[in-house]
N, CA, C and O atoms as a MOPAC input file, in Angstrom:
PM7 MOZYME 1SCF
protein

 N    -28.16200 1   -12.64600 1   -51.58900 1
 C    -27.84500 1   -11.42300 1   -51.43200 1
 C    -26.16600 1   -11.62000 1   -50.85100 1
 O    -26.36700 1   -12.58400 1   -50.11300 1
 N    -24.49900 1   -11.29700 1   -50.69800 1
 C    -23.82000 1   -11.34300 1   -50.12300 1
 C    -23.68700 1   -10.43200 1   -48.91700 1
 O    -23.84300 1    -9.21100 1   -48.93200 1
 N    -23.21600 1   -11.58300 1   -47.32000 1
 C    -22.69600 1   -11.01100 1   -46.97500 1
 C    -21.57600 1   -10.72800 1   -46.54200 1
 O    -20.78100 1   -11.66100 1   -46.64800 1
 N    -20.95800 1    -9.30800 1   -45.84500 1
 C    -20.01600 1    -9.04700 1   -45.57100 1
 C    -20.18000 1    -8.82700 1   -44.30300 1
 O    -21.14700 1    -8.15800 1   -43.93900 1
 N    -19.03400 1    -9.47800 1   -43.14300 1
 C    -19.59900 1    -9.09500 1   -41.81000 1
 C    -18.58800 1    -7.76100 1   -41.28300 1
 O    -17.42600 1    -7.55100 1   -41.63100 1
 N    -19.34100 1    -7.04000 1   -40.43800 1
 C    -18.13000 1    -5.57600 1   -40.24700 1
 C    -17.83700 1    -5.97800 1   -38.88400 1
 O    -18.52200 1    -6.23000 1   -37.89300 1
 N    -16.66500 1    -5.95700 1   -39.13800 1
 C    -15.81800 1    -6.56000 1   -37.42000 1
 C    -14.32100 1    -5.08100 1   -37.53800 1
 O    -13.31300 1    -5.10100 1   -38.24400 1
 N    -14.69200 1    -4.21900 1   -36.75000 1
 C    -13.91200 1    -3.10900 1   -36.30200 1
 C    -14.06200 1    -3.38600 1   -35.25500 1
 O    -14.62300 1    -2.54700 1   -34.55000 1
 N    -13.74300 1    -4.37500 1   -34.78300 1
 C    -13.62500 1    -4.77300 1   -32.88300 1
 C    -11.79300 1    -5.74000 1   -32.69200 1
 O    -10.77700 1    -5.46600 1   -33.33100 1
 N    -11.90700 1    -6.53800 1   -31.91500 1
 C    -10.65600 1    -7.34100 1   -31.64500 1
 C    -10.58900 1    -8.57200 1   -32.78100 1
 O    -11.47000 1    -8.78700 1   -33.61300 1
 N     -9.22800 1    -9.40400 1   -32.61400 1
 C     -9.03900 1   -10.71600 1   -33.14700 1
 C    -10.36400 1   -11.78200 1   -32.59000 1
 O    -11.02800 1   -12.56800 1   -33.26700 1
 N    -10.43800 1   -11.53600 1   -31.39900 1
 C    -11.77500 1   -12.37000 1   -30.95800 1
 C    -13.34100 1   -12.58300 1   -31.86500 1
 O    -13.95900 1   -13.61200 1   -32.14100 1
 N    -13.55000 1   -11.53000 1   -32.08100 1
 C    -14.35700 1   -10.74600 1   -32.96400 1
 C    -13.96300 1   -11.27600 1   -34.61600 1
 O    -15.02000 1   -11.30700 1   -35.24700 1
 N    -13.16700 1   -11.55900 1   -35.20700 1
 C    -12.11800 1   -12.21600 1   -36.17700 1
 C    -12.47000 1   -13.84000 1   -36.09400 1
 O    -12.91400 1   -14.76700 1   -36.77100 1
 N    -12.16500 1   -13.64900 1   -35.31600 1
 C    -12.40400 1   -15.65400 1   -35.16600 1
 C    -14.20600 1   -15.63000 1   -35.13700 1
 O    -14.91100 1   -16.27400 1   -35.91400 1
 N    -14.53800 1   -15.02400 1   -34.40300 1
 C    -16.30900 1   -15.54000 1   -34.66400 1
 C    -17.10100 1   -14.54200 1   -36.14700 1
 O    -18.30600 1   -14.79300 1   -36.16400 1
 N    -16.77700 1   -13.74200 1   -37.07200 1
 C    -16.66100 1   -13.91500 1   -37.82500 1
 C    -16.10100 1   -14.97600 1   -39.37000 1
 O    -16.64800 1   -15.16800 1   -40.45600 1
 N    -14.97500 1   -15.39700 1   -38.86500 1
 C    -14.97100 1   -16.26800 1   -39.81900 1
 C    -15.61500 1   -17.26500 1   -39.74900 1
 O    -15.89400 1   -17.82700 1   -40.80800 1
 N    -16.08600 1   -17.84400 1   -38.45300 1
 C    -16.65700 1   -19.12600 1   -37.87600 1
 C    -18.28900 1   -19.06700 1   -39.32600 1
 O    -18.85500 1   -19.86100 1   -40.07800 1
 N    -18.36300 1   -17.78900 1   -39.00400 1
 C    -19.90700 1   -17.58000 1   -39.22100 1
 C    -19.40100 1   -17.25300 1   -40.99800 1
 O    -20.42300 1   -17.25700 1   -41.68400 1
 N    -18.67300 1   -17.09800 1   -41.49100 1
 C    -18.43200 1   -16.90900 1   -43.16100 1
 C    -18.01300 1   -18.34900 1   -43.38200 1
 O    -18.38200 1   -18.63500 1   -44.52100 1
 N    -17.57900 1   -19.10300 1   -42.97500 1
 C    -17.38300 1   -20.36100 1   -42.99600 1
 C    -18.49700 1   -21.36800 1   -43.37800 1
 O    -18.44200 1   -22.21500 1   -44.27000 1
 N    -19.55100 1   -21.10200 1   -42.49900 1
 C    -20.89400 1   -21.82000 1   -42.67100 1
 C    -22.35300 1   -20.98100 1   -43.38600 1
 O    -23.49100 1   -21.38000 1   -43.63500 1
 N    -21.85100 1   -20.01900 1   -43.50800 1
 C    -23.27800 1   -20.03600 1   -44.65600 1
 C    -22.29100 1   -19.45000 1   -46.56600 1
 O    -21.20200 1   -18.93600 1   -46.82200 1
 N    -23.17000 1   -19.80400 1   -47.19400 1
 C    -23.25900 1   -19.78600 1   -48.22300 1
 C    -22.61600 1   -18.59600 1   -49.21800 1
 O    -22.05300 1   -18.74800 1   -50.30200 1
 N    -22.81400 1   -17.71200 1   -48.68900 1
 C    -23.25200 1   -16.62400 1   -49.24100 1
 C    -21.95300 1   -14.98100 1   -48.82200 1
 O    -21.81100 1   -13.78500 1   -49.07800 1
 N    -21.29300 1   -16.17500 1   -48.00900 1
 C    -19.89500 1   -14.54400 1   -47.76100 1
 C    -19.36300 1   -14.49600 1   -48.31500 1
 O    -18.67000 1   -15.35200 1   -48.86400 1
 N    -19.46500 1   -13.22100 1   -48.45100 1
 C    -18.90900 1   -12.07800 1   -49.76600 1
 C    -17.36100 1   -11.98700 1   -49.02900 1
 O    -16.55200 1   -12.91500 1   -49.04100 1
 N    -17.18100 1   -10.90200 1   -48.50700 1
 C    -15.85000 1   -10.79800 1   -47.82900 1
 C    -15.73700 1   -10.70200 1   -46.66100 1
 O    -16.66900 1   -11.30200 1   -46.12500 1
 N    -14.85400 1   -10.10600 1   -45.71000 1
 C    -14.18300 1    -9.91900 1   -43.99600 1
 C    -13.96000 1    -8.80500 1   -43.89900 1
 O    -12.81400 1    -8.63900 1   -44.31700 1
 N    -14.28600 1    -8.09400 1   -43.65600 1
 C    -13.47400 1    -6.67500 1   -42.49200 1
 C    -13.22200 1    -6.70700 1   -41.91000 1
 O    -14.11700 1    -6.94900 1   -41.10000 1
 N    -12.05600 1    -6.59200 1   -41.34900 1
 C    -11.23100 1    -6.53000 1   -40.10900 1
 C    -10.73700 1    -5.42600 1   -39.74600 1
 O    -10.58500 1    -4.94600 1   -40.86900 1
 N    -10.36100 1    -4.63200 1   -39.04200 1
 C     -9.29100 1    -3.85000 1   -38.07500 1
 C     -7.99300 1    -4.34600 1   -37.91400 1
 O     -7.86700 1    -5.35200 1   -37.21600 1
 N     -6.93600 1    -3.80500 1   -38.45700 1
 C     -5.27300 1    -4.91800 1   -38.35300 1
 C     -4.75100 1    -3.65400 1   -38.09600 1
 O     -5.25900 1    -3.08000 1   -39.05900 1
 N     -4.07500 1    -2.73000 1   -37.48200 1
 C     -3.34400 1    -1.38000 1   -37.10800 1
 C     -3.76000 1    -0.31300 1   -36.37200 1
 O     -3.24000 1     0.77500 1   -36.61800 1
 N     -4.85200 1    -0.41900 1   -35.24700 1
 C     -5.66600 1     0.15500 1   -34.87100 1
 C     -4.25800 1     0.34700 1   -33.63400 1
 O     -3.74300 1     1.44600 1   -33.42600 1
 N     -3.94100 1    -0.56900 1   -33.12900 1
 C     -2.87600 1    -0.54000 1   -32.19600 1
 C     -1.83600 1    -1.38100 1   -31.84100 1
 O     -2.44500 1    -2.21900 1   -31.17700 1
 N     -0.50400 1    -1.76900 1   -31.83900 1
 C      0.38600 1    -2.11100 1   -32.22500 1
 C     -0.00900 1    -3.45100 1   -31.05500 1
 O     -0.29900 1    -4.54600 1   -31.53700 1
 N     -0.00500 1    -3.39800 1   -30.60500 1
 C     -0.61100 1    -4.82100 1   -29.95500 1
 C     -1.55200 1    -5.96100 1   -29.68300 1
 O     -1.88100 1    -6.78300 1   -28.82800 1
 N     -1.96200 1    -5.25500 1   -31.72500 1
 C     -3.30000 1    -6.21500 1   -31.80700 1
 C     -2.95000 1    -7.35400 1   -31.24100 1
 O     -3.26400 1    -7.77500 1   -30.12700 1
 N     -2.12800 1    -7.94900 1   -32.24500 1
 C     -1.41400 1    -9.36400 1   -32.57100 1
 C     -1.35600 1   -10.00900 1   -31.52300 1
 O     -1.71600 1   -11.18500 1   -31.46400 1
 N     -0.86800 1    -9.31000 1   -30.46900 1
 C     -0.99500 1   -10.02500 1   -28.96900 1
 C     -1.73300 1   -10.22700 1   -28.71600 1
 O     -1.74400 1   -11.40200 1   -28.34800 1
 N     -2.90200 1    -9.62800 1   -28.60200 1
 C     -4.52900 1   -10.45700 1   -27.86900 1
 C     -4.55000 1   -11.73200 1   -27.71300 1
 O     -5.03500 1   -12.27700 1   -26.72200 1
 N     -4.04100 1   -12.31300 1   -28.64900 1
 C     -4.14200 1   -14.10000 1   -28.44600 1
 C     -2.51100 1   -14.94900 1   -28.83700 1
 O     -1.62600 1   -14.66300 1   -29.64300 1
 N     -2.64600 1   -15.95200 1   -27.95200 1
 C     -1.86900 1   -17.26500 1   -28.25300 1
 C     -0.91200 1   -16.85900 1   -29.31600 1
 O      0.19400 1   -16.31900 1   -29.28600 1
 N     -1.83300 1   -17.36900 1   -30.44000 1
 C     -1.19600 1   -17.16600 1   -31.77800 1
 C     -2.29600 1   -16.82100 1   -32.91800 1
 O     -3.23000 1   -17.36700 1   -33.50500 1
 N     -1.84300 1   -15.99600 1   -32.88700 1
 C     -2.64600 1   -14.31700 1   -33.88500 1
 C     -2.91900 1   -15.20600 1   -35.26600 1
 O     -2.25100 1   -16.05000 1   -35.86400 1
 N     -4.46500 1   -14.49400 1   -35.52000 1
 C     -5.19100 1   -15.00700 1   -37.08800 1
 C     -4.14700 1   -14.55400 1   -37.89300 1
 O     -3.83500 1   -13.41600 1   -37.54400 1
 N     -3.45100 1   -14.98000 1   -38.85900 1
 C     -2.50900 1   -14.28400 1   -40.04400 1
 C     -3.66600 1   -14.49900 1   -41.25900 1
 O     -4.57700 1   -15.28500 1   -41.52000 1
 N     -3.07700 1   -13.36600 1   -41.79700 1
 C     -3.92700 1   -13.28900 1   -43.41900 1
 C     -2.94100 1   -13.35400 1   -44.70600 1
 O     -2.50800 1   -12.33700 1   -45.24700 1
 N     -2.62900 1   -14.71300 1   -45.14300 1
 C     -1.47100 1   -15.03300 1   -46.32000 1
 C     -2.14100 1   -14.88100 1   -47.32300 1
 O     -3.33400 1   -15.16200 1   -47.43600 1
 N     -1.33500 1   -14.35700 1   -48.25900 1
 C     -2.41600 1   -14.14100 1   -49.93800 1
 C     -3.55800 1   -13.73200 1   -50.08600 1
 O     -4.28300 1   -14.12500 1   -51.00100 1
 N     -4.14600 1   -12.28200 1   -48.60000 1
 C     -5.22700 1   -12.32900 1   -48.98500 1
 C     -7.05100 1   -12.91000 1   -48.32900 1
 O     -8.21600 1   -12.51200 1   -48.35600 1
 N     -6.21600 1   -14.09100 1   -47.79100 1
 C     -6.81200 1   -15.04700 1   -47.60000 1
 C     -6.87000 1   -15.65500 1   -45.93800 1
 O     -5.88500 1   -16.36600 1   -45.73600 1
 N     -7.71200 1   -15.55200 1   -44.80700 1
 C     -7.57400 1   -16.44800 1   -43.56600 1
 C     -7.77100 1   -18.10400 1   -43.43300 1
 O     -8.60500 1   -18.92000 1   -43.82500 1
 N     -6.54500 1   -18.13500 1   -42.66400 1
 C     -7.31400 1   -19.76500 1   -42.68600 1
 C     -8.32700 1   -20.22500 1   -40.83900 1
 O     -8.15500 1   -19.58800 1   -39.80000 1
 N     -8.78400 1   -20.81000 1   -40.91500 1
 C    -10.28000 1   -20.65000 1   -40.16100 1
 C     -9.58000 1   -21.36100 1   -39.34600 1
 O     -9.26300 1   -22.50000 1   -39.68700 1
 N     -9.07400 1   -20.69300 1   -37.72800 1
 C     -8.69200 1   -21.51200 1   -36.43000 1
 C     -9.40500 1   -22.80900 1   -36.39200 1
 O    -10.53400 1   -23.12900 1   -36.76400 1
 N     -8.53000 1   -23.40400 1   -35.89200 1
 C     -8.95200 1   -24.85900 1   -35.87200 1
 C     -8.70900 1   -25.24000 1   -34.19200 1
 O     -9.03200 1   -26.41000 1   -33.99000 1
 N     -8.35400 1   -24.73100 1   -33.29000 1
 C     -8.43300 1   -24.91900 1   -31.80200 1
 C     -9.86100 1   -25.84600 1   -31.63300 1
 O    -10.53300 1   -26.51600 1   -32.41700 1
 N     -9.94000 1   -25.57400 1   -30.43100 1
 C    -11.67300 1   -26.17800 1   -29.48200 1
 C    -12.46600 1   -24.93100 1   -29.97500 1
 O    -11.78300 1   -24.17700 1   -30.66800 1
 N    -13.77400 1   -24.54100 1   -29.76700 1
 C    -14.74300 1   -23.81900 1   -29.61700 1
 C    -14.71000 1   -22.68500 1   -31.13100 1
 O    -15.45100 1   -22.67300 1   -32.11400 1
 N    -13.76900 1   -21.99800 1   -30.84600 1
 C    -13.75200 1   -20.74400 1   -31.46300 1
 C    -12.18600 1   -21.25700 1   -32.64500 1
 O    -12.05100 1   -21.19100 1   -33.86700 1
 N    -11.29200 1   -21.72100 1   -31.58200 1
 C     -9.94500 1   -22.42800 1   -32.22900 1
 C     -8.84200 1   -21.18100 1   -32.08400 1
 O     -7.77900 1   -21.02200 1   -32.68300 1
 N     -9.51100 1   -20.32800 1   -31.03200 1
 C     -8.55700 1   -18.81100 1   -30.57400 1
 C     -7.94400 1   -19.30100 1   -28.64000 1
 O     -8.22300 1   -20.23200 1   -27.88500 1
 N     -7.24200 1   -18.35700 1   -28.55900 1
 C     -6.81900 1   -18.66700 1   -27.30800 1
 C     -6.39000 1   -17.43700 1   -26.65000 1
 O     -5.23600 1   -17.08600 1   -26.89300 1
 N     -7.12500 1   -16.67300 1   -25.82100 1
 C     -7.07000 1   -15.68100 1   -25.81600 1
 C     -5.81200 1   -15.64200 1   -24.85700 1
 O     -5.58400 1   -16.67500 1   -24.22600 1
 N     -4.99900 1   -14.59200 1   -24.68600 1
 C     -3.83100 1   -13.81800 1   -23.91900 1
 C     -4.00300 1   -12.77700 1   -22.95000 1
 O     -3.76800 1   -11.58800 1   -23.16500 1
 N     -4.50800 1   -13.36500 1   -21.65600 1
 C     -5.36200 1   -12.59100 1   -20.68200 1
 C     -4.74800 1   -11.35100 1   -19.74400 1
 O     -5.34000 1   -10.69900 1   -18.88500 1
 N     -3.36200 1   -11.24500 1   -20.19400 1
 C     -2.09900 1   -11.13100 1   -19.36600 1
 C     -1.78000 1    -9.58300 1   -20.87400 1
 O     -1.23500 1    -8.49000 1   -20.71900 1
 N     -2.08400 1    -9.88400 1   -21.50500 1
 C     -2.25800 1    -9.09700 1   -22.20400 1
 C     -3.48900 1    -8.14500 1   -22.55900 1
 O     -3.45500 1    -6.96900 1   -22.92100 1
 N     -4.66900 1    -9.04600 1   -22.34100 1
 C     -6.36300 1    -8.08000 1   -21.82000 1
 C     -6.25000 1    -7.10900 1   -20.56400 1
 O     -6.90400 1    -6.07400 1   -20.43500 1
 N     -5.20700 1    -7.66300 1   -19.55400 1
 C     -5.17200 1    -6.74700 1   -18.58400 1
 C     -4.51900 1    -5.52500 1   -18.03800 1
 O     -4.48400 1    -4.63400 1   -17.19000 1
 N     -3.71800 1    -6.44400 1   -19.76300 1
 C     -1.95500 1    -4.70000 1   -19.23300 1
 C     -3.02400 1    -3.03700 1   -20.21800 1
 O     -3.01300 1    -1.82100 1   -20.02800 1
 N     -3.67700 1    -3.83700 1   -21.08300 1
 C     -4.54000 1    -2.88000 1   -21.62100 1
 C     -5.91400 1    -2.95400 1   -21.77700 1
 O     -6.38500 1    -3.44800 1   -22.80100 1
 N     -6.82100 1    -2.40200 1   -20.63100 1
 C     -7.83300 1    -2.00700 1   -20.46400 1
 C     -8.91900 1    -1.64400 1   -21.45200 1
 O     -8.61600 1    -1.01300 1   -22.46400 1
 N     -9.83600 1    -1.91000 1   -21.27800 1
 C    -10.84100 1    -0.68900 1   -22.62800 1
 C    -10.93300 1     0.26100 1   -22.03900 1
 O    -10.92800 1     0.24800 1   -20.80800 1
 N    -11.05600 1     1.47700 1   -22.82300 1
 C    -11.65300 1     2.78600 1   -22.43600 1
 C    -12.86700 1     3.12600 1   -23.02600 1
 O    -13.08100 1     3.27000 1   -24.23000 1
 N    -14.03100 1     3.30400 1   -21.64600 1
 C    -14.64300 1     3.84200 1   -22.25000 1
 C    -14.97400 1     5.12500 1   -23.24400 1
 O    -14.49500 1     6.23100 1   -22.99200 1
 N    -15.97900 1     4.85900 1   -24.59200 1
 C    -16.37000 1     6.23900 1   -24.81800 1
 C    -17.46200 1     6.30200 1   -25.41700 1
 O    -18.27700 1     5.39100 1   -25.56800 1
 N    -17.51900 1     7.34200 1   -25.76900 1
 C    -19.44100 1     8.14800 1   -26.16900 1
 C    -19.73000 1     7.30700 1   -27.57200 1
 O    -18.95400 1     7.07500 1   -28.50000 1
 N    -21.18700 1     6.91500 1   -27.38800 1
 C    -21.13700 1     6.86200 1   -29.04600 1
 C    -22.10300 1     7.67700 1   -30.12500 1
 O    -23.26300 1     8.02900 1   -29.91100 1
 N    -21.28400 1     7.90200 1   -31.41400 1
 C    -22.42800 1     8.78900 1   -32.18700 1
 C    -23.56400 1     9.00700 1   -32.07600 1
 O    -24.26600 1     8.00900 1   -32.24200 1
 N    -24.18500 1    10.10000 1   -31.81300 1
 C    -25.22500 1     9.66600 1   -31.49000 1
 C    -26.26900 1    10.10100 1   -33.19100 1
 O    -26.11600 1    11.13200 1   -33.84400 1
 N    -27.14300 1     9.09200 1   -33.48100 1
 C    -27.91700 1     8.56500 1   -35.01100 1
 C    -28.79400 1    10.16100 1   -35.01200 1
 O    -28.77900 1    10.47900 1   -36.20200 1
 N    -29.11100 1    10.64100 1   -34.67400 1
 C    -30.98000 1    10.89800 1   -34.50800 1
 C    -30.46900 1    12.50900 1   -34.04300 1
 O    -29.51200 1    12.79400 1   -33.32300 1
 N    -31.15400 1    13.16100 1   -34.51100 1
 C    -31.35400 1    14.84600 1   -34.09100 1
 C    -32.26900 1    14.69600 1   -32.79400 1
 O    -32.91400 1    13.74500 1   -32.35300 1
 N    -32.06200 1    16.10600 1   -32.32200 1
 C    -33.77000 1    16.11200 1   -30.68300 1
 C    -35.26700 1    15.74200 1   -31.86200 1
 O    -36.24600 1    15.02400 1   -31.66100 1
 N    -34.90500 1    16.53500 1   -33.01600 1
 C    -36.57800 1    16.22500 1   -33.29400 1
 C    -36.76600 1    14.57800 1   -33.74000 1
 O    -37.95700 1    14.41900 1   -34.00900 1
 N    -36.20100 1    13.62700 1   -33.86800 1
 C    -35.72000 1    12.56600 1   -34.19100 1
 C    -35.33200 1    12.07900 1   -35.72500 1
 O    -35.04800 1    10.88200 1   -35.77300 1
 N    -35.28900 1    12.53900 1   -36.55000 1
 C    -34.61400 1    12.73900 1   -37.59700 1
 C    -33.11200 1    11.88300 1   -37.42300 1
 O    -32.39300 1    11.79100 1   -36.42700 1
 N    -32.97000 1    11.39000 1   -38.59300 1
 C    -31.35700 1    10.68500 1   -38.93500 1
 C    -30.65200 1    11.71300 1   -38.53300 1
 O    -31.08200 1    12.85700 1   -38.38000 1
 N    -29.44700 1    11.29600 1   -38.33500 1
 C    -28.07600 1    11.69300 1   -38.03200 1
 C    -27.19600 1    11.66500 1   -39.18100 1
 O    -27.74700 1    11.15800 1   -40.15700 1
 N    -26.00500 1    12.04500 1   -39.38100 1
 C    -25.05500 1    11.63900 1   -39.74200 1
 C    -23.94200 1    11.64700 1   -38.92800 1
 O    -23.87100 1    12.71800 1   -38.32500 1
 N    -22.86600 1    10.73300 1   -38.61300 1
 C    -21.92000 1    10.75000 1   -37.61500 1
 C    -20.97300 1    12.50500 1   -37.54200 1
 O    -20.09100 1    12.69600 1   -36.70500 1

């Protein structure tokens, strides 16, 4: 069965997903968010770049990335209510 990591979050999650993809034989495709906020590429000191439809695996220590903490502090997270997936009777709901 092919695996396609669901990754609608940050470049940090992208680095994690890329390392997972690099070590499993059944990786298919990587989902990423690219244009949700204009400062996304600033979250890392060196952004993870897509070239010709492919990522290069970050090569630094750990996940291969370095977080730009000044940018993280400049754009704090905003709590959001998550969708409810069940109706009051317990049946499944659609977002």
